[in-house]
Coordinates of C-alpha atoms in Angstrom, one line a residue:
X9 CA -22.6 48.8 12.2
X10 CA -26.5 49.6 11.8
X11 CA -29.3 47.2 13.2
X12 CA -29.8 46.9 9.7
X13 CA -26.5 45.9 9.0
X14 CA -26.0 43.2 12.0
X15 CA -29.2 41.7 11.1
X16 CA -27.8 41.1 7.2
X17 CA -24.7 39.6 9.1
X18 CA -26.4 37.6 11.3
X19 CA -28.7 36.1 8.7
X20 CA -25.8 35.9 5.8
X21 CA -23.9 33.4 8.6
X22 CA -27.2 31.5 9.5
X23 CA -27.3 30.7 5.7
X24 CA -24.3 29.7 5.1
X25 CA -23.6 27.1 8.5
X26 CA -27.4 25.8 7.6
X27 CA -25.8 25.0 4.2
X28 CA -22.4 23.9 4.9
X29 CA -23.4 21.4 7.4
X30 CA -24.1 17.8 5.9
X31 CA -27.5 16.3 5.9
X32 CA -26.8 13.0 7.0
X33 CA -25.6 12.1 11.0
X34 CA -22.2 10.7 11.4
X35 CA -20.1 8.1 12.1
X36 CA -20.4 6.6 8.3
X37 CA -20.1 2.3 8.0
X38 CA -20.3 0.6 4.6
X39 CA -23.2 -1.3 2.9
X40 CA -22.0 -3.7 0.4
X41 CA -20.1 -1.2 -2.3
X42 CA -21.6 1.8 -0.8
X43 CA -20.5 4.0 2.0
X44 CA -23.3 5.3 4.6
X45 CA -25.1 7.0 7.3
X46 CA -24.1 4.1 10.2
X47 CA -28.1 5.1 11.6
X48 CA -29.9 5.5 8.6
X49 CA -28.5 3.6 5.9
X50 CA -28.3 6.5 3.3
X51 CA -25.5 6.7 1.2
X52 CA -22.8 9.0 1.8
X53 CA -20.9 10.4 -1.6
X54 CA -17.2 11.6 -0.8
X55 CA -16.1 14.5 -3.0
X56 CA -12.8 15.4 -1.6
X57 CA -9.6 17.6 -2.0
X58 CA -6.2 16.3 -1.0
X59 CA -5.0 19.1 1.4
X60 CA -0.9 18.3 2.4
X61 CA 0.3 18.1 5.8
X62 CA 3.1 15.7 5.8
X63 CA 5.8 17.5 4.3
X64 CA 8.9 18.7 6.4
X65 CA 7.2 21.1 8.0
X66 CA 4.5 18.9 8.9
X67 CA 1.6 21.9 8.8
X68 CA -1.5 22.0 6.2
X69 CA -0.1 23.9 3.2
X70 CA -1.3 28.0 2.8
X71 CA -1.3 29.2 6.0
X72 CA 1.0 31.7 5.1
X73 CA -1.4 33.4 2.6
X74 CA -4.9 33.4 4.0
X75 CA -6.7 32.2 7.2
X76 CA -7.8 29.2 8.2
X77 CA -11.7 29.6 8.1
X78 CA -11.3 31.4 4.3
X79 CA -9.5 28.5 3.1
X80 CA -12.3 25.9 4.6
X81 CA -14.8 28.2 3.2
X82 CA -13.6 28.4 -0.2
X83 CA -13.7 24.1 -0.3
X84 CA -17.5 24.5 0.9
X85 CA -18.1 27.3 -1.8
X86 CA -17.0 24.4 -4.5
X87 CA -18.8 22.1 -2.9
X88 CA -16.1 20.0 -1.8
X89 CA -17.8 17.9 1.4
X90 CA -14.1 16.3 2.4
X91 CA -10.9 16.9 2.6
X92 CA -8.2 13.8 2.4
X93 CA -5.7 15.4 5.1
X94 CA -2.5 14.2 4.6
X95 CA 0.1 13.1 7.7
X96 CA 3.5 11.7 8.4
X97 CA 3.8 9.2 11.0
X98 CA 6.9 11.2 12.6
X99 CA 4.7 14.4 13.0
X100 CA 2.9 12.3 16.0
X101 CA 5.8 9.8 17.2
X102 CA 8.8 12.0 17.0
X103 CA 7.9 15.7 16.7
X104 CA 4.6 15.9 18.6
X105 CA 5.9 18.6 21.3
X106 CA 7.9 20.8 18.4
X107 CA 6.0 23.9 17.6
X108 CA 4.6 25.3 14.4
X109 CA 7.8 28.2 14.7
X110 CA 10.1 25.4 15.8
X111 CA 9.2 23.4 12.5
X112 CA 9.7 26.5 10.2
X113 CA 12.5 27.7 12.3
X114 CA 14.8 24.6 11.6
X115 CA 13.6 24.6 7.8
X116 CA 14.6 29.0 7.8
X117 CA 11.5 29.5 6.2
X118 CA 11.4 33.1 7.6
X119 CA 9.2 34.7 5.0
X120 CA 6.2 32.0 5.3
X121 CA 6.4 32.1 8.6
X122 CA 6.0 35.8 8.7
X123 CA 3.0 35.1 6.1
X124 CA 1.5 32.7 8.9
X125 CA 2.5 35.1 12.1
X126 CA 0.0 37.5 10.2
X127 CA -2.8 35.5 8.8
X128 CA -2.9 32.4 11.5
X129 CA -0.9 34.3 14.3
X130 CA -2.3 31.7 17.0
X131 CA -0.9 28.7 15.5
X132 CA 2.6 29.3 16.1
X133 CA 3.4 28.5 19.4
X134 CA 0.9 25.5 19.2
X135 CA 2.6 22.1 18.6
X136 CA 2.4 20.4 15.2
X137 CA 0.0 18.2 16.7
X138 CA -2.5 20.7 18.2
X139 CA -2.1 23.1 14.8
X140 CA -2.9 19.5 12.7
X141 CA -6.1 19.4 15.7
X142 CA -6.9 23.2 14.8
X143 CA -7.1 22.4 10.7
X144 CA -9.5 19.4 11.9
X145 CA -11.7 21.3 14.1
X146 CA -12.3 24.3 11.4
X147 CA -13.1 21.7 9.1
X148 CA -15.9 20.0 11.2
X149 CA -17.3 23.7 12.5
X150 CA -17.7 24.3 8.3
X151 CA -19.7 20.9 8.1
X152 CA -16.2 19.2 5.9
X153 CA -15.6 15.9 6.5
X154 CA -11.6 14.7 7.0
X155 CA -10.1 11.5 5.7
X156 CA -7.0 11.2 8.0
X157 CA -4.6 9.8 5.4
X158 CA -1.1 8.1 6.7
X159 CA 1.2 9.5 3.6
X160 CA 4.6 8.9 5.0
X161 CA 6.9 7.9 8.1
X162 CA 9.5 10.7 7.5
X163 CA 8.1 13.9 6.7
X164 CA 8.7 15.1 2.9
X165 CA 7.2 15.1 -0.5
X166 CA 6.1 11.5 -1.6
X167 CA 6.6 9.5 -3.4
X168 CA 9.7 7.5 -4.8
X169 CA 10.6 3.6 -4.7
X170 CA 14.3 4.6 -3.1
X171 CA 13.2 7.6 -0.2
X172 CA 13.1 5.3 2.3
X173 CA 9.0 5.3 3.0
X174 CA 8.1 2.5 0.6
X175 CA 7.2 -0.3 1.8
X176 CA 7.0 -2.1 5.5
X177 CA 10.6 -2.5 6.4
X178 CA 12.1 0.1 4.3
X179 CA 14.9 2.4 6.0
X180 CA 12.2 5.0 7.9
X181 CA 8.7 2.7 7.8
X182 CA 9.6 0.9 10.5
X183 CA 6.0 -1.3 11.7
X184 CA 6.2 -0.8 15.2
X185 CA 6.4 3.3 14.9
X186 CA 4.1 3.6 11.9
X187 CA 1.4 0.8 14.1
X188 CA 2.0 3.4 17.3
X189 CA 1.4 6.4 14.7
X190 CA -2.1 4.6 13.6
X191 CA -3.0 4.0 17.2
X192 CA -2.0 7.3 18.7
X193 CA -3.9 9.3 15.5
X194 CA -7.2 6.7 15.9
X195 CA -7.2 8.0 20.2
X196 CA -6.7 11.8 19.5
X197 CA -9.3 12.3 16.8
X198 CA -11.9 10.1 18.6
X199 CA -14.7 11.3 18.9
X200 CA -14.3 13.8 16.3
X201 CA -17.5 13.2 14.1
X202 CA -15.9 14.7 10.9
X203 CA -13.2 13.0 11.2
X204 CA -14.9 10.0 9.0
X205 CA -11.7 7.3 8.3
X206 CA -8.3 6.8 8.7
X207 CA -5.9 5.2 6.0
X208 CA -3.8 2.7 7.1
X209 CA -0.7 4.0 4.8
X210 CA -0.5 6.0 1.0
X211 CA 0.7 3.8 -2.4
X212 CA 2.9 1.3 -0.8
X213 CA 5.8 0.7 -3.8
X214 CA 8.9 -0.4 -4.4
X215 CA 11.5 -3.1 -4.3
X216 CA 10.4 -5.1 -1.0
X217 CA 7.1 -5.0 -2.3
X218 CA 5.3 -8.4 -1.7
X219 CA 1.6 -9.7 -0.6
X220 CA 2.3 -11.8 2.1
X221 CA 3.8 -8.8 4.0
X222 CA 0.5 -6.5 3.2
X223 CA -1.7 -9.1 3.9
X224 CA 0.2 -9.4 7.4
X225 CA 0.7 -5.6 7.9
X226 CA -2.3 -4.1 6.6
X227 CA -4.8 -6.5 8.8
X228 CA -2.5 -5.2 11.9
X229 CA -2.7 -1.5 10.9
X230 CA -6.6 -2.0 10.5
X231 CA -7.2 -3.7 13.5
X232 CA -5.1 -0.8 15.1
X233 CA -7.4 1.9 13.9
X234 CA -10.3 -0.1 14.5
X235 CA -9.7 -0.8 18.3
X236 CA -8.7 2.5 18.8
X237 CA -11.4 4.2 16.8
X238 CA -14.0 1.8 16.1
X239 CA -16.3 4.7 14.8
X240 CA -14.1 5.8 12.0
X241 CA -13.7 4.0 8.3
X242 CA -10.2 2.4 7.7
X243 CA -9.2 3.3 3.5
X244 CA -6.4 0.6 2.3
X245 CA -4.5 0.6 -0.7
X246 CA -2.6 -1.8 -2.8
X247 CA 0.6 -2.2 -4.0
X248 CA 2.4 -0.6 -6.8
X249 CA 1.4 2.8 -5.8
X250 CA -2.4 2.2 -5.0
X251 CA -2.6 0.6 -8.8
X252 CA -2.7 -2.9 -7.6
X253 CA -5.3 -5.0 -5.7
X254 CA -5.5 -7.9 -7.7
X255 CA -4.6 -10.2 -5.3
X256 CA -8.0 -9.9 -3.7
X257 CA -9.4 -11.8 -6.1
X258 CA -7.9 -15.1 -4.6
X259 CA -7.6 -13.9 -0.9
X260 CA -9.9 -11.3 0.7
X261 CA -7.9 -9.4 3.7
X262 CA -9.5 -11.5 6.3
X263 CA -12.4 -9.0 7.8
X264 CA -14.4 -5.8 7.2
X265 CA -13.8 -4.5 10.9
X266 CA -17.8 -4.5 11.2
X267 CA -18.7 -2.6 8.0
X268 CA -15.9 -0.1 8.3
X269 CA -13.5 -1.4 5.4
X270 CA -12.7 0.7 2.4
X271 CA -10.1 0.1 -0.3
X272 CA -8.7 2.8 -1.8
X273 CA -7.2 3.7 -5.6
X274 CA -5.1 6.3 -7.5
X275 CA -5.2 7.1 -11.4
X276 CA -3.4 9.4 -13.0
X277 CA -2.9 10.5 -16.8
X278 CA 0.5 8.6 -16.3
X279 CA -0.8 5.4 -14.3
X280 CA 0.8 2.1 -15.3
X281 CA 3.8 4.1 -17.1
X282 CA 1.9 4.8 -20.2
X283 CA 1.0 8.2 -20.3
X284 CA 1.4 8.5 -24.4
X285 CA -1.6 6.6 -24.2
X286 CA -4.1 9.7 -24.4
X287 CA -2.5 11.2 -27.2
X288 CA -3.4 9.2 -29.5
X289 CA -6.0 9.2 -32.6
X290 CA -7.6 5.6 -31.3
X291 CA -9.1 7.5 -28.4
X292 CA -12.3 5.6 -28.0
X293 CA -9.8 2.3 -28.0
X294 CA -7.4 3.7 -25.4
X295 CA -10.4 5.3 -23.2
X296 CA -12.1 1.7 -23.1
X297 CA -8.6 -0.3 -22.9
X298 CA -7.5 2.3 -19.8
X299 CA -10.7 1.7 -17.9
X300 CA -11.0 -2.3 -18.6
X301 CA -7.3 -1.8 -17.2
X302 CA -8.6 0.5 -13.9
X303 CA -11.5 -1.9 -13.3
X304 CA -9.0 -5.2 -13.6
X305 CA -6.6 -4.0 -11.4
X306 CA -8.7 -2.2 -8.7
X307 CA -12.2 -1.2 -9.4
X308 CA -13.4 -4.5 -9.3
X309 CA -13.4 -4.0 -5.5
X310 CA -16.8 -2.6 -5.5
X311 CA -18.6 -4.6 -8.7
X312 CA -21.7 -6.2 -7.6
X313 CA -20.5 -9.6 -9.2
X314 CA -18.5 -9.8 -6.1
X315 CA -20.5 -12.0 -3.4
X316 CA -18.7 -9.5 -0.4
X317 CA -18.2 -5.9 -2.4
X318 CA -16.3 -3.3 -0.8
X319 CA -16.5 0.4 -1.2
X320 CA -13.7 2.0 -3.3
X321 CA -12.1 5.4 -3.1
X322 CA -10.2 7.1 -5.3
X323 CA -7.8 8.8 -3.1
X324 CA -5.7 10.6 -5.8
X325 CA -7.0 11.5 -9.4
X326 CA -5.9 15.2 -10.9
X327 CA -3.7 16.9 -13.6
X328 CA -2.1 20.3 -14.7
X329 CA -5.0 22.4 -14.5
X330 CA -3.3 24.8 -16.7
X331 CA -4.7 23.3 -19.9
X332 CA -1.8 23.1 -21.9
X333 CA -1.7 19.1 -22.3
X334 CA -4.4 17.6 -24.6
X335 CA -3.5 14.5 -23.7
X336 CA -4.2 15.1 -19.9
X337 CA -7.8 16.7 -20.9
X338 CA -8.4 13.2 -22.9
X339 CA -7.5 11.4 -19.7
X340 CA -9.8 13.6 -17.6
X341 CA -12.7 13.2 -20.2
X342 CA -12.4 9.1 -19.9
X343 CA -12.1 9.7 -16.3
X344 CA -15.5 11.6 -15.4
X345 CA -17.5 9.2 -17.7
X346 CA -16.2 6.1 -15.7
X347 CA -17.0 8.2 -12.4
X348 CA -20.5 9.7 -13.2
X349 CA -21.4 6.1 -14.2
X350 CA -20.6 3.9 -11.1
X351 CA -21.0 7.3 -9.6
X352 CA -17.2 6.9 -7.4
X353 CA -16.3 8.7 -4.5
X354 CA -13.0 10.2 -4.7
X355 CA -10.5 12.7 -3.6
X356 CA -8.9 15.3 -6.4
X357 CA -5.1 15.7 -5.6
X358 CA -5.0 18.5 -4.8
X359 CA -6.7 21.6 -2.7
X360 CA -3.4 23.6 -2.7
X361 CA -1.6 26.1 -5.0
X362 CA 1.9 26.2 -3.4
X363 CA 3.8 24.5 -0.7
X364 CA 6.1 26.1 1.8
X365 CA 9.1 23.7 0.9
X366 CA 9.0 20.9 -1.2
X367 CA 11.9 18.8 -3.1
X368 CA 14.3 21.4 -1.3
X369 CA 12.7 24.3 -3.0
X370 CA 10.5 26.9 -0.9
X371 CA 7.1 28.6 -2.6
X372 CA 7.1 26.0 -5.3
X373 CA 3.9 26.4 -6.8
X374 CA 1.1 23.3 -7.2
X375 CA -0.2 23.4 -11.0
X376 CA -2.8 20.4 -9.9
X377 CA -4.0 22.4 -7.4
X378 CA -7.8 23.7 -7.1
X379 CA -6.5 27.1 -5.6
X380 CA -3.8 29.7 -7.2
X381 CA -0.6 30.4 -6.2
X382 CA -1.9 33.3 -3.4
X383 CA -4.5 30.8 -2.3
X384 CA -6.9 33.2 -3.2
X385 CA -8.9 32.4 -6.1
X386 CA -9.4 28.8 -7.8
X387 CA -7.1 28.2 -10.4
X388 CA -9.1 27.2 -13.4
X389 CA -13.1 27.8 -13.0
X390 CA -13.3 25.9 -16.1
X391 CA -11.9 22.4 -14.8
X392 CA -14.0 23.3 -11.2
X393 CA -17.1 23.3 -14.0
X394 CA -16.5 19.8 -14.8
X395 CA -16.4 18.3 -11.6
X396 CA -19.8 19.5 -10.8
X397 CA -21.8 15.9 -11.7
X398 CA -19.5 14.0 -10.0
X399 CA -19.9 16.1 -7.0
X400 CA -23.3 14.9 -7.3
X401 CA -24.7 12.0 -5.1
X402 CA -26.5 10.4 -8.2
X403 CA -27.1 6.8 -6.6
X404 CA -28.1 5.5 -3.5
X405 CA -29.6 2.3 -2.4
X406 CA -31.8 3.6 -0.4
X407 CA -33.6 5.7 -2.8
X408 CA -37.7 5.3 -3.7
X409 CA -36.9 6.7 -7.0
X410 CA -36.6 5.1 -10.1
X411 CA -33.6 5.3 -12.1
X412 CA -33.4 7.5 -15.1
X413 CA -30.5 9.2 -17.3
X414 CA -28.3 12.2 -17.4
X415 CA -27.1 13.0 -20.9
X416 CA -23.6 14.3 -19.8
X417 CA -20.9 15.9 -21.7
X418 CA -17.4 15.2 -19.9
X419 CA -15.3 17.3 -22.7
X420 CA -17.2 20.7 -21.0
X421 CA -18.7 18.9 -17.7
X422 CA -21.9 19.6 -18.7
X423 CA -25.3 18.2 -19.1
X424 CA -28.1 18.3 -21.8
X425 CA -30.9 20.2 -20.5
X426 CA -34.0 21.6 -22.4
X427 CA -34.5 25.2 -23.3
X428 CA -38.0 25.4 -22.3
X429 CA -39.1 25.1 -25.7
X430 CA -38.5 22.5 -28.5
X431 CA -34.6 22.7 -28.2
X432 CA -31.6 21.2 -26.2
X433 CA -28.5 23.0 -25.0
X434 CA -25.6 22.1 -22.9
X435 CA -26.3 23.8 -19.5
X436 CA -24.5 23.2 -16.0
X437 CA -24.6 19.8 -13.9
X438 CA -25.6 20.8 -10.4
X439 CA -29.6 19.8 -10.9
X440 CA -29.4 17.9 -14.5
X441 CA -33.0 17.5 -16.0
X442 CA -33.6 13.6 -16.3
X443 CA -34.2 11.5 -19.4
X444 CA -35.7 7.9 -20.1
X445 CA -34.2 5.5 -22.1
X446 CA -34.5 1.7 -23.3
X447 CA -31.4 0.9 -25.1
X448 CA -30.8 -0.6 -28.4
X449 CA -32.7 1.7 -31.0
X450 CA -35.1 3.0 -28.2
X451 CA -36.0 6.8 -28.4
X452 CA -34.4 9.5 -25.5
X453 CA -37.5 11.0 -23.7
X454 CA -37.4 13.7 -21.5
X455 CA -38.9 12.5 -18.3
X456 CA -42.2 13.9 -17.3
X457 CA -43.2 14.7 -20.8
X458 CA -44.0 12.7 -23.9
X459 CA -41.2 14.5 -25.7
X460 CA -38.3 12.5 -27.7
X461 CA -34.9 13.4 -28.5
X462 CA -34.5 13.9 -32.7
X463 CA -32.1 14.6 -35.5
X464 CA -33.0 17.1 -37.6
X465 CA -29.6 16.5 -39.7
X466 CA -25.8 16.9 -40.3
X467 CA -24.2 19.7 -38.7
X468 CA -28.1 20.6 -37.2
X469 CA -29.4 21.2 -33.8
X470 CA -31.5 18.2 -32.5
X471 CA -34.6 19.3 -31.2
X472 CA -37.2 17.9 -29.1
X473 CA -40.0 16.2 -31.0
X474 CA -43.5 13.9 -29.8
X475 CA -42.2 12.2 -32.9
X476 CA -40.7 9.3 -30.8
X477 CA -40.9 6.8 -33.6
X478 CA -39.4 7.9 -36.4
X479 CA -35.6 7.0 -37.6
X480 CA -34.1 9.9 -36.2
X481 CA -35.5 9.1 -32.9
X482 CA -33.7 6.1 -32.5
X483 CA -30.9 6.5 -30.5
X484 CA -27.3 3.6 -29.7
X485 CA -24.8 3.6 -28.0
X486 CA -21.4 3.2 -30.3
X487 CA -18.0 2.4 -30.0
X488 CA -16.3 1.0 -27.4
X489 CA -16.9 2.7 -24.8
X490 CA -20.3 3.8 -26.0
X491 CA -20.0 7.2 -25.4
X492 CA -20.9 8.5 -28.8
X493 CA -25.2 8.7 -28.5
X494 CA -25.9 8.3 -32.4
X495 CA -29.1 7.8 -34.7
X496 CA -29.3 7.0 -39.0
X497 CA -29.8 9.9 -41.2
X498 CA -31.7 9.4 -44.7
X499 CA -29.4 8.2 -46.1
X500 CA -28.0 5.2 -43.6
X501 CA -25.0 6.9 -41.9
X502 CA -24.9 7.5 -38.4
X503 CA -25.1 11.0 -36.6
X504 CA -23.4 11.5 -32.9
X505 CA -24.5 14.2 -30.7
X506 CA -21.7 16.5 -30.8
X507 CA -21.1 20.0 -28.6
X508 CA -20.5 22.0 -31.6
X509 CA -17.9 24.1 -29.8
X510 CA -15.8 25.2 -26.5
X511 CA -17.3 28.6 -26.6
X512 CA -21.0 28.2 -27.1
X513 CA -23.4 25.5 -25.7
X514 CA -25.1 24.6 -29.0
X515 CA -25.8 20.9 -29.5
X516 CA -25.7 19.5 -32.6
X517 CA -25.6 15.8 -34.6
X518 CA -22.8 15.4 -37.1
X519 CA -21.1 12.3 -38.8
X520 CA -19.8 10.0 -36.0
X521 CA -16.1 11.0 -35.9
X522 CA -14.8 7.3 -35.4
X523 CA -16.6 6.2 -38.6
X524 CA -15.0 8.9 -40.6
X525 CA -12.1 7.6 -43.0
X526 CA -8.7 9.4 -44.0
X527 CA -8.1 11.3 -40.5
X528 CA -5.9 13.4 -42.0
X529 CA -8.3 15.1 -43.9
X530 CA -10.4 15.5 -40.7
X531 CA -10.9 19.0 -38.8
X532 CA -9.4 19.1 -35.5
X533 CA -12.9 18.7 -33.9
X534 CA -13.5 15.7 -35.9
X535 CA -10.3 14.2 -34.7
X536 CA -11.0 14.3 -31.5
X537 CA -14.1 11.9 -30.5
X538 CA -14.2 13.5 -26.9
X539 CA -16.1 16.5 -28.7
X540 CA -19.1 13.9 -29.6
X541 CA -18.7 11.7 -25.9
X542 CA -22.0 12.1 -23.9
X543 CA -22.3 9.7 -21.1
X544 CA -26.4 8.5 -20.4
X545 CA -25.2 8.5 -16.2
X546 CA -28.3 6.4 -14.6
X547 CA -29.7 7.7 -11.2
X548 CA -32.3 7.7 -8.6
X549 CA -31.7 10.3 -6.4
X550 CA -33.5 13.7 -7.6

């Protein structure tokens, strides 16, 4: 290699550790709903990937189709600053001394363990425990943080009311092992800086299900963590497969283990059996119902009409990334306006493309997954494109700033940004321009400037105009979930702000869909209201 050359190398890595490391100091603690920098009191935003490690072979899945460090750097290349790292309990009581071969040895998984004997030759004669150590330590040299997350007792795909990993009692979550598992995880990984909170256990379910029991359980699994670890954060879920804390209303769980507390939620297209729900005409209706529903049952955690607020995580969100389900791209659509605008930290499930063995099958492949079945590409760039806001930190409560809006479009995950003249367009989310706005009739101003958002007409572009008082600069927020950003033509009828299409990023007003009678005469991009949702997402951090 030239001097040339080397130098290239040398300054190619420079960049990218400078950039991959986070710019905040470590251990995190909470502040009211928010979690932050323990020292400085910054806030923190989690953007995570679910990686597996707890299913029977008890190793991070796609280590037999790439290495290590390129698998890390592809979640820092999406801008993915965690990683929710799955584990079963048995990994670290039962099977801590059986090796990485051992494990796919007694599985005969002789063709990914080939894959790994070429890709990650070193990790075969290490334990489970020390390989579980390896995935942890590439992650903190790459500057990713690592939720420790306590999936299962026995190792294998979860989850079901009747495989034995419920709930506290059931036939393998015996409290004593899974209390040792805690305590024994809490000690190894301490003093681990990435390693930024344990879980105390994944959707607790099924038939023996009842609140004295996690009241009783979950305060002795925290306490656990916290003794053992007092650095990390401790993430608790409810009951009913993380859909349910309601009970917290009446009872809080008794302490917030000195500002390390964090209660944790799933939601999925089919959450609370009703998946039908998002295929359905009434789509502002069922977006505003599902999220009332979310925020009843768990979001409620964090509101700051709580006198003690607690942050939540959404462990688990994701769907076939495949895009053959309209019905899962409605979901998603509702999903990223409720999370840009309370701006959540979550965890998408999940980082990987295929397993090694799951359900008794080997190679299944992982159609939720953020990376293809080889592990070598991301699966859809599209649904990556619409993740990019909420991988935003767009509120923190220690910011000088004052707030202002970004006009996002959840549909295409994009934002409304000025063309540098007199028009809007639909560009990319990572540094949204900023807008100001009133409410109730008050015009949309680009910040900085004394320019106003107006309608020019039906089916027209919007352009930007120092007009700011006319009609047509006079923007509301409509429907229920007042996602459709509408003004009055001429003649009286409203006009939404509508992407005009998948394939370009034109902007234009046309008649609000959901005011639009005989749907059946109605095009297919008038049917669907997600076309004309644009979230105003308030922030203060530039």
């Amino acid at each position: 290699m030239t001097r040339k050359r080397t130098l290239e190398a040398i300054l190619l890595l420079s960049f990218f550790f400078l950039f991959s490391i986070p710019c905040f100091s470590l251990p995190l603690s909470t502040n009211g709903r928010w979690i932050v920098d323990a020292k400085t009191g910054q806030r923190v935003k989690l953007a995570c990937a679910n990686w597996p490690s707890h299913l029977e072979t008890m190793l991070a899945e796609g280590l037999q189709e790439q290495p290590l460090k390129r698998l890390v750097s592809q979640l820092v290349k999406h801008r993915f600053n965690c990683v929710r790292f799955t584990w079963a309990t048995f990994m670290f009581t039962r099977f801590a001394n059986l090796s990485v071969s051992e494990s796919f040895d007694s599985l005969n998984l002789t063709e990914a363990k080939a894959g790994i004997a070429e890709r990650n030759p070193s990790l075969l004669s290490k334990t489970l425990v020390q390989a579980f150590a390896t995935v942890i330590d590439e992650l903190g040299a790459q500057g990713v943080m690592a939720v420790l997350d306590c999936q299962v007792s026995k190792p294998t795909w979860c989850c079901g009311e009747t495989d034995g990993n419920a709930f506290f009692g059931d036939t393998y979550f015996d409290v004593r092992e899974w209390l040792q598992g805690l305590t024994i995880v809490a000690e190894h990984f301490r003093g681990k800086p990435q390693v930024i909170a344990i879980s105390t256990r994944n959707e607790l379910r099924g038939p023996l299900s009842n609140t004295d029991d996690w009241y009783k359980y979950i305060f002795e699994g925290a306490s656990a963590i916290h003794k053992a670890n007092p650095d990390v954060l401790i993430f608790t879920s409810g009951l009913s497969y993380a859909n349910d804390l309601t009970f917290l209303r009446e009872k809080p769980l008794g302490s917030n283990f000195d500002n390390k507390l964090v209660y944790e939620a799933h939601w999925y297209p089919w959450s609370w059996d009703d998946r039908k729900t998002w295929d359905v005409e009434l789509l502002n209706e069922a977006c505003y119902r599902k999220t009332q529903h979310f925020i009843n049952q768990t979001g409620f955690t964090n509101t700051l009409d709580l006198d003690n607020p607690v942050p939540l995580f959404v462990g688990e969100f994701g769907l076939d990334q495949r895009g053959l389900s309209r019905a899962d791209d409605h979901f998603l659509s509702c999903f990223l306006a409720y999370a840009s605008e309370i701006d959540l930290d979550w965890g998408l499930w999940g980082f990987q493309g295929s397993y090694y063995f799951r359900e008794n099958k080997t190679g299944m492949e992982e159609t939720f997954g953020v990376m293809n079945y080889l592990w070598n590409r991301v699966r859809s760039p599209q649904f990556q494109n619409r993740l990019q806001l909420i991988k935003n930190k767009l509120q923190d409560p220690t910011s000088k700033s004052s707030t202002s809006y970004i006009i996002f479009h959840p549909q295409s995950g994009s934002c409304v940004d000025p063309d540098g003249r007199h028009d809007i367009y639909a560009g990319n989310c990572k540094k949204p321009k900023r807008w100001l706005y009133a409410g109730n009739g008050a015009p949309i101003r680009l910040k900085g400037t004394s320019l106003c958002l107006e309608a020019v007409g039906d089916g027209a572009a919007p352009v930007l105009s120092k007009n700011c008082s006319s009609q047509q600069s006079s923007w509301k927020l409509l429907s229920q979930t007042k996602l459709h950003v509408a003004t009055l033509d001429e003649t009286g009828e409203y006009l939404c702000l509508q992407k005009e299409s998948p394939y370009t990023s034109k902007i234009v007003t046309s008649k609000c869909a959901f005011t639009l009678p005989n749907p059946q005469c109605l095009t297919d991009s008038q049917i669907d209201p997600t076309t004309q949702w644009f979230k105003l997402v308030s922030s203060n951090v530039l």
